[in-house]
Short mmCIF file of C-alpha atoms in Angstrom, two decimals:
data_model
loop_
_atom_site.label_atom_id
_atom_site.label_comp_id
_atom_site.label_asym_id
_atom_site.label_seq_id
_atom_site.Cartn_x
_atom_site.Cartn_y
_atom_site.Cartn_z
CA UNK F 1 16.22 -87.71 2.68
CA UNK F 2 16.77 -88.22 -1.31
CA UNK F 3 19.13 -85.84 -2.96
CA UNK F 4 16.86 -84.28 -4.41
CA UNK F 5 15.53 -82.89 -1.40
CA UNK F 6 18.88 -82.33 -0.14
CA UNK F 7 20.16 -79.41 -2.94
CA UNK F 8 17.09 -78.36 -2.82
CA UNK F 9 17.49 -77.29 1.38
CA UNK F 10 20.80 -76.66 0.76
CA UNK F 11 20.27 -74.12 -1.84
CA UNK F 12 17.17 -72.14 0.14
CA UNK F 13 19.60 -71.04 2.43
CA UNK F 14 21.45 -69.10 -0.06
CA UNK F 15 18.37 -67.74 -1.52
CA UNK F 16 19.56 -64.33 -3.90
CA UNK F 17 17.19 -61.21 -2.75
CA UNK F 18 15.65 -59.42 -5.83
CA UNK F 19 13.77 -56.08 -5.86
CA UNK F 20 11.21 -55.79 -3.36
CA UNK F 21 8.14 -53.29 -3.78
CA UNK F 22 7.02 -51.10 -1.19
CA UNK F 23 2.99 -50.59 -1.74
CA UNK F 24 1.47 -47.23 0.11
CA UNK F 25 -2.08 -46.84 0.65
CA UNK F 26 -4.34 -44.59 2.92
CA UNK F 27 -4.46 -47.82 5.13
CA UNK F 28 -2.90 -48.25 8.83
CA UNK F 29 -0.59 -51.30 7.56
CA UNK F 30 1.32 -50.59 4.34
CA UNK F 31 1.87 -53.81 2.10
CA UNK F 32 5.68 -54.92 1.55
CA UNK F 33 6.52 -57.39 -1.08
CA UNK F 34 9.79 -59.53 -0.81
CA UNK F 35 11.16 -61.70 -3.55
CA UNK F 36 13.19 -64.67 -3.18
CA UNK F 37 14.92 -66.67 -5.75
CA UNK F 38 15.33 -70.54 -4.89
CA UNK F 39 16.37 -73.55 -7.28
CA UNK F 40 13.56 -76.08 -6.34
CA UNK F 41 13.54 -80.10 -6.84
CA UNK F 42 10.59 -81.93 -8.26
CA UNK F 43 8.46 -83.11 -5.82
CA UNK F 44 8.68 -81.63 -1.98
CA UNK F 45 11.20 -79.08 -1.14
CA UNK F 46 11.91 -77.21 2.13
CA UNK F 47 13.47 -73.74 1.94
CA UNK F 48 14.23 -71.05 4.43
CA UNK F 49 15.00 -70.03 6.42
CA UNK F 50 13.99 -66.56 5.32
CA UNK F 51 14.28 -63.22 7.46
CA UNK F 52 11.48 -60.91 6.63
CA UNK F 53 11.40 -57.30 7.55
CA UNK F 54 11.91 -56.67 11.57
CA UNK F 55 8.83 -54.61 11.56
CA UNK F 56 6.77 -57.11 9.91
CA UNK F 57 2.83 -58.34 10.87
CA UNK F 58 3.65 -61.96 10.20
CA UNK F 59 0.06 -63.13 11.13
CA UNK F 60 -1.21 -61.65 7.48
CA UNK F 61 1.41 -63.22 5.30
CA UNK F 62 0.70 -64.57 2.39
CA UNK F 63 3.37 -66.59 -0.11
CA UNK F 64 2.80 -66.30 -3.84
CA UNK F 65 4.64 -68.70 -6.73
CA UNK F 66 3.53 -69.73 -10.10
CA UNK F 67 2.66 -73.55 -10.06
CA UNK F 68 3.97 -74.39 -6.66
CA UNK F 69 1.87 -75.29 -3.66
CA UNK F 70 3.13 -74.20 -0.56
CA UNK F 71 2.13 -76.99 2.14
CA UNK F 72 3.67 -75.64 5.28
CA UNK F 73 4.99 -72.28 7.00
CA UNK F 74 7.16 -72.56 10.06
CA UNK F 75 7.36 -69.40 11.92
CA UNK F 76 10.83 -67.87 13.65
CA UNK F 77 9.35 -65.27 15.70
CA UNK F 78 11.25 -62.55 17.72
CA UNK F 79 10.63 -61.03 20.80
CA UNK F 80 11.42 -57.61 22.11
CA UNK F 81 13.10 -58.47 24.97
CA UNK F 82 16.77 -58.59 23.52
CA UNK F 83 18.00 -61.12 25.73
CA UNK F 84 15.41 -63.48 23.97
CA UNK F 85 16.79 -62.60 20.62
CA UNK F 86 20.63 -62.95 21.50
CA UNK F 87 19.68 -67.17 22.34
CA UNK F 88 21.42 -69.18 19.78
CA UNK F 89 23.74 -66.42 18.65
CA UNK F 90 27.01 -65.96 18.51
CA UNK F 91 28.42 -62.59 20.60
CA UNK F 92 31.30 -61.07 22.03
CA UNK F 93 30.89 -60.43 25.86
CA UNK F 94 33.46 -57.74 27.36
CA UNK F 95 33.47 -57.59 31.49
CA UNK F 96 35.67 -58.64 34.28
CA UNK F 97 38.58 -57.86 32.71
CA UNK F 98 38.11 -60.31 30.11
CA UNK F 99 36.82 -61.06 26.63
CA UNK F 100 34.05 -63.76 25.36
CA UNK F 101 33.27 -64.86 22.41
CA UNK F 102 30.80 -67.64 21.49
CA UNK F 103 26.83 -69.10 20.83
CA UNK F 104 24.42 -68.02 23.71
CA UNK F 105 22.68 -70.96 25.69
CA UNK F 106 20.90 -68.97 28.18
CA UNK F 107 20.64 -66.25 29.88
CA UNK F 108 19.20 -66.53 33.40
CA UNK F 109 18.90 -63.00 35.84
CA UNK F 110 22.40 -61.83 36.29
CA UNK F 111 24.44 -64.90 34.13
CA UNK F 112 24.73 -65.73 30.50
CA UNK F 113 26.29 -69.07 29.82
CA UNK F 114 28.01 -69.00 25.94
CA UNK F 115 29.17 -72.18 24.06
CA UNK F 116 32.87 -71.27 23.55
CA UNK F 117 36.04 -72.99 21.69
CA UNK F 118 36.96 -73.94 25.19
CA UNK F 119 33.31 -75.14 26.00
CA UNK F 120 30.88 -74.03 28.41
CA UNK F 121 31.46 -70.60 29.86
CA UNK F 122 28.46 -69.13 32.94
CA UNK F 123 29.66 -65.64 33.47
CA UNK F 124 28.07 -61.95 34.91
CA UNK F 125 25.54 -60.34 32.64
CA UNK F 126 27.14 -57.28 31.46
CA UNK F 127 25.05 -54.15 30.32
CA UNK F 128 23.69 -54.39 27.28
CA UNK F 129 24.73 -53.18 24.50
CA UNK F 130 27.63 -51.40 25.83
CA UNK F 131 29.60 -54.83 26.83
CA UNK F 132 27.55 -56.88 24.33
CA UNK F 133 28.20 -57.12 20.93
CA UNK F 134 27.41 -59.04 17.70
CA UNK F 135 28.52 -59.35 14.05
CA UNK F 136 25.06 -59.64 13.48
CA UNK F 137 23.32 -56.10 11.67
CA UNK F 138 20.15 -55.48 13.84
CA UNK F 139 17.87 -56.78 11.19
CA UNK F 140 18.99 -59.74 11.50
CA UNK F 141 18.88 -60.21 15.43
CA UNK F 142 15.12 -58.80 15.43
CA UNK F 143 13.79 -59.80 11.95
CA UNK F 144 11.07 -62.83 12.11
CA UNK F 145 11.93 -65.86 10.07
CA UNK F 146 10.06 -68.32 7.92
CA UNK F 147 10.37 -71.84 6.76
CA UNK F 148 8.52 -73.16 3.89
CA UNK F 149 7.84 -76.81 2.80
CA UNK F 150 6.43 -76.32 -1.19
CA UNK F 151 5.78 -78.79 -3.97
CA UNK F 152 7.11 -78.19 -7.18
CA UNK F 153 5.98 -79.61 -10.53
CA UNK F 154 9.43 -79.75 -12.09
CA UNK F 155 13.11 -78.91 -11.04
CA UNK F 156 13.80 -75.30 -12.06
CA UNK F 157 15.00 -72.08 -10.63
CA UNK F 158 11.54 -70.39 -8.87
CA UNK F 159 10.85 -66.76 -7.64
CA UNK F 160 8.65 -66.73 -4.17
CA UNK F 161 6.97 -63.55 -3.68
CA UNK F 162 6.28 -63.42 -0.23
CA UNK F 163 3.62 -60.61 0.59
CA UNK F 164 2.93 -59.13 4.84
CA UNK F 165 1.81 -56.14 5.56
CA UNK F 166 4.13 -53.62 8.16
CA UNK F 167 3.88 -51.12 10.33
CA UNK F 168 5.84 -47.54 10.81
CA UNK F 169 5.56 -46.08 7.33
CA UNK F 170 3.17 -43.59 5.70
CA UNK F 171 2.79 -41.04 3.38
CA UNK F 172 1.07 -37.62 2.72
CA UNK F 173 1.44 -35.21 0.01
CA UNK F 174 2.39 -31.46 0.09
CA UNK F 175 2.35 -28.62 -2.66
CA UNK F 176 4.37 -25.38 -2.76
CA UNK F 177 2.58 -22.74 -4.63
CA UNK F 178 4.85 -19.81 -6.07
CA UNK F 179 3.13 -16.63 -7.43
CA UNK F 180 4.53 -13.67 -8.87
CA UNK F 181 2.81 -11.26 -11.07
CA UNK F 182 -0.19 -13.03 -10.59
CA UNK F 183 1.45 -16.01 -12.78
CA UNK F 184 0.83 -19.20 -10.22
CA UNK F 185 3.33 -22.05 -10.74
CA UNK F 186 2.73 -24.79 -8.72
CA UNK F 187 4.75 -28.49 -7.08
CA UNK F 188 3.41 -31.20 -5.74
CA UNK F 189 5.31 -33.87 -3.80
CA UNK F 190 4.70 -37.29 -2.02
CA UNK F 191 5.88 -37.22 1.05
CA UNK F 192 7.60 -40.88 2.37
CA UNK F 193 8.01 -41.33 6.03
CA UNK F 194 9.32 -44.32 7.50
CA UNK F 195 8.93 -43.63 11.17
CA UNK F 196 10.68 -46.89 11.50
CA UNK F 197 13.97 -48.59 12.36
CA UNK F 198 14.00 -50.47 9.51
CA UNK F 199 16.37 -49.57 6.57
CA UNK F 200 14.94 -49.67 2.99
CA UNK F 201 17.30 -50.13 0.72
CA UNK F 202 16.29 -50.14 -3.05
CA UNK F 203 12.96 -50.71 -3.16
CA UNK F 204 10.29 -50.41 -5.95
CA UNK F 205 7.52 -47.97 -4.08
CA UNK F 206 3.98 -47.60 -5.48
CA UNK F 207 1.82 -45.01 -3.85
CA UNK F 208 -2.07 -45.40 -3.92
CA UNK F 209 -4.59 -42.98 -2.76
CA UNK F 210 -7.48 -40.87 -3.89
CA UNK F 211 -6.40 -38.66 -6.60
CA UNK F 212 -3.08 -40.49 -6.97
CA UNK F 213 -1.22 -43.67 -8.18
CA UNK F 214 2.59 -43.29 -8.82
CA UNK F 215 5.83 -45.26 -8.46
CA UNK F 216 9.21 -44.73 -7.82
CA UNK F 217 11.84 -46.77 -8.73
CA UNK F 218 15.11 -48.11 -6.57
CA UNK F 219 14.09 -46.01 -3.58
CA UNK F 220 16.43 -45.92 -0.33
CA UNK F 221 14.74 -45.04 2.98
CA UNK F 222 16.89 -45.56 5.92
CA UNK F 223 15.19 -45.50 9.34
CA UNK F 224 13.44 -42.15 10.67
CA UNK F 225 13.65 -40.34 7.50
CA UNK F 226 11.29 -39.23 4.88
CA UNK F 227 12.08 -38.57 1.29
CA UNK F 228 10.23 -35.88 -0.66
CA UNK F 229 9.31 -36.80 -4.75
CA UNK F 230 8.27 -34.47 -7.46
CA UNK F 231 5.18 -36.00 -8.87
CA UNK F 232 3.67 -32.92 -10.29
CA UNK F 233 4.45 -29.18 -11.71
CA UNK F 234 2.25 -27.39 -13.05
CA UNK F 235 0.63 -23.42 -14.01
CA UNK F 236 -2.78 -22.91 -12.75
CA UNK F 237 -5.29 -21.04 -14.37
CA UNK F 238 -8.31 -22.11 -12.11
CA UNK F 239 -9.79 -24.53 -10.19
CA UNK F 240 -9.94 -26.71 -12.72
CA UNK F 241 -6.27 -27.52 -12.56
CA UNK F 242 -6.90 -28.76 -9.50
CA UNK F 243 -9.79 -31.54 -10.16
CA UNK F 244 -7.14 -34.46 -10.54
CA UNK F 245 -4.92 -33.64 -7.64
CA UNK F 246 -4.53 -35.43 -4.31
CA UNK F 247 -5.44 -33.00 -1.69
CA UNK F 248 -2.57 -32.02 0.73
CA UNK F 249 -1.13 -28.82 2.90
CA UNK F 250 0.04 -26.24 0.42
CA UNK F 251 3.15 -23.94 0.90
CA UNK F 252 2.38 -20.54 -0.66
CA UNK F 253 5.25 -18.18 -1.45
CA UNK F 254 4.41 -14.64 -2.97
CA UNK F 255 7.17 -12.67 -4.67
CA UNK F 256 9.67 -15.41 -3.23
CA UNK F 257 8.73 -14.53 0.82
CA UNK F 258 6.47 -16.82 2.33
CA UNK F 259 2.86 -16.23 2.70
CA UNK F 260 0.24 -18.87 4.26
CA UNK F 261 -0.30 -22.75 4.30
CA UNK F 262 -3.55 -23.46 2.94
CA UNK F 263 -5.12 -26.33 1.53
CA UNK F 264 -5.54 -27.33 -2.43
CA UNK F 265 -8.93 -26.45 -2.85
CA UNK F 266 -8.62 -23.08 -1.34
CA UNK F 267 -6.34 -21.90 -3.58
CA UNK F 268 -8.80 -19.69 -6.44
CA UNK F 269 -11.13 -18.75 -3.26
#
């Protein structure tokens, strides 16, 4: 392998992450785009490997640069079954009155043999993950990885955007209409859900749907939550008010005590 080739592998592993975007649509799978910054060689370079998000549909990925061709994809998948996962990584295993630290190299029914300092250890399978531990976050034990080989025109620093859909998050919107005096003010929010265990952290997030198209900047989700965002306020006057707007459930509070839920274009009936 030239030299070349060399910095260029040994750089991909320290790839820097940049903002991702988050793109919401009416659709099952949601669209998540991850950028990667790599310094690429003329010529053939292989980079990775790259963890993607653990609740990613790796089948529909798709890898975007400017000039480059990307040749090859070499898929790391996971598998559900934890003791899968843990092969090849290094835990700390706490049973028998004794500690164990070190790279799994199998696990087979009740033993789990770990590469230690002090070599080959076979010991009892404890209960996981009470006795098993790992420095590891849990993204990175159940994320999928990739491998690319791409071909770059020139030697330069590249951004990949690497593009797969996922599963777990959703939106909806929801008003809350106040009136008092007959004056009706109302708010309208989208309403994030990530029904996931995955924890967003700074995304971009771009919302698409009928009636709406809106983004929000440097968003945090962390796992089961869902963030409420102002995306409208607004007096109504009639119906009319009402033409642009995404329909969704709406709150309705009269004199400050709550009233009904109804739905947007109920509202001047």
């Amino acid at each position: 392998m030239g030299l070349r080739k060399l910095i260029a592998v040994f750089t991909a592993v320290f790839g820097t992450v940049y903002g991702d975007t988050l793109i919401l649509t009416e659709n099952k799978y949601q669209t998540y785009v991850q950028e990667e910054e790599f310094m690429l060689a003329e010529g053939e370079n292989v980079i990775g490997p790259v963890s993607l998000l653990p609740n990613a549909l790796t089948d529909g990925l798709d890898v975007v640069g400017n000039n480059e061709t990307v040749k090859s994809i070499i898929y790391e998948k996971v598998s559900k079954d934890w003791k899968e996962n843990l092969l090849g990584k290094f835990i700390t295993v706490e049973g028998e009155g004794r500690i164990i630290r070190g790279s799994v190299v199998s696990i087979d029914g009740k033993y789990i043999t770990l590469n230690t300092k002090k070599g080959f250890v076979i010991t009892t399978l404890p209960q996981f993950p009470s006795r098993i531990s790992s420095p590891l976050r849990w993204e990175e034990l159940f994320s999928p990885q990739i491998t690319l080989k791409v071909n770059s025109p020139e030697a330069k620093n590249q951004i990949i955007k690497i593009r797969y859909p996922v599963e777990g998050v959703r939106w909806e919107v929801q008003y809350i209409l106040k009136v008092r005096n007959g004056v009706k003010k109302l708010k309208g929010f989208v309403v994030i859900k990530n029904d996931s265990p995955v924890d967003f952290r700074n995304v971009d997030i771009t919302v698409k749907g009928k009636g709406i198209k809106k983004e929000f900047k440097q968003v945090s989700l962390p796992p089961y939550t869902e963030k409420k965002v102002l995306f409208t306020k607004r007096e109504l006057f009639s119906q009319s008010d009402l033409s642009e707007l995404p329909e969704g459930k709406v709150f309705v509070y009269r004199n400050g005590v709550f009233e009904k839920t109804t739905s947007l274009h109920n509202l001047f009936k």
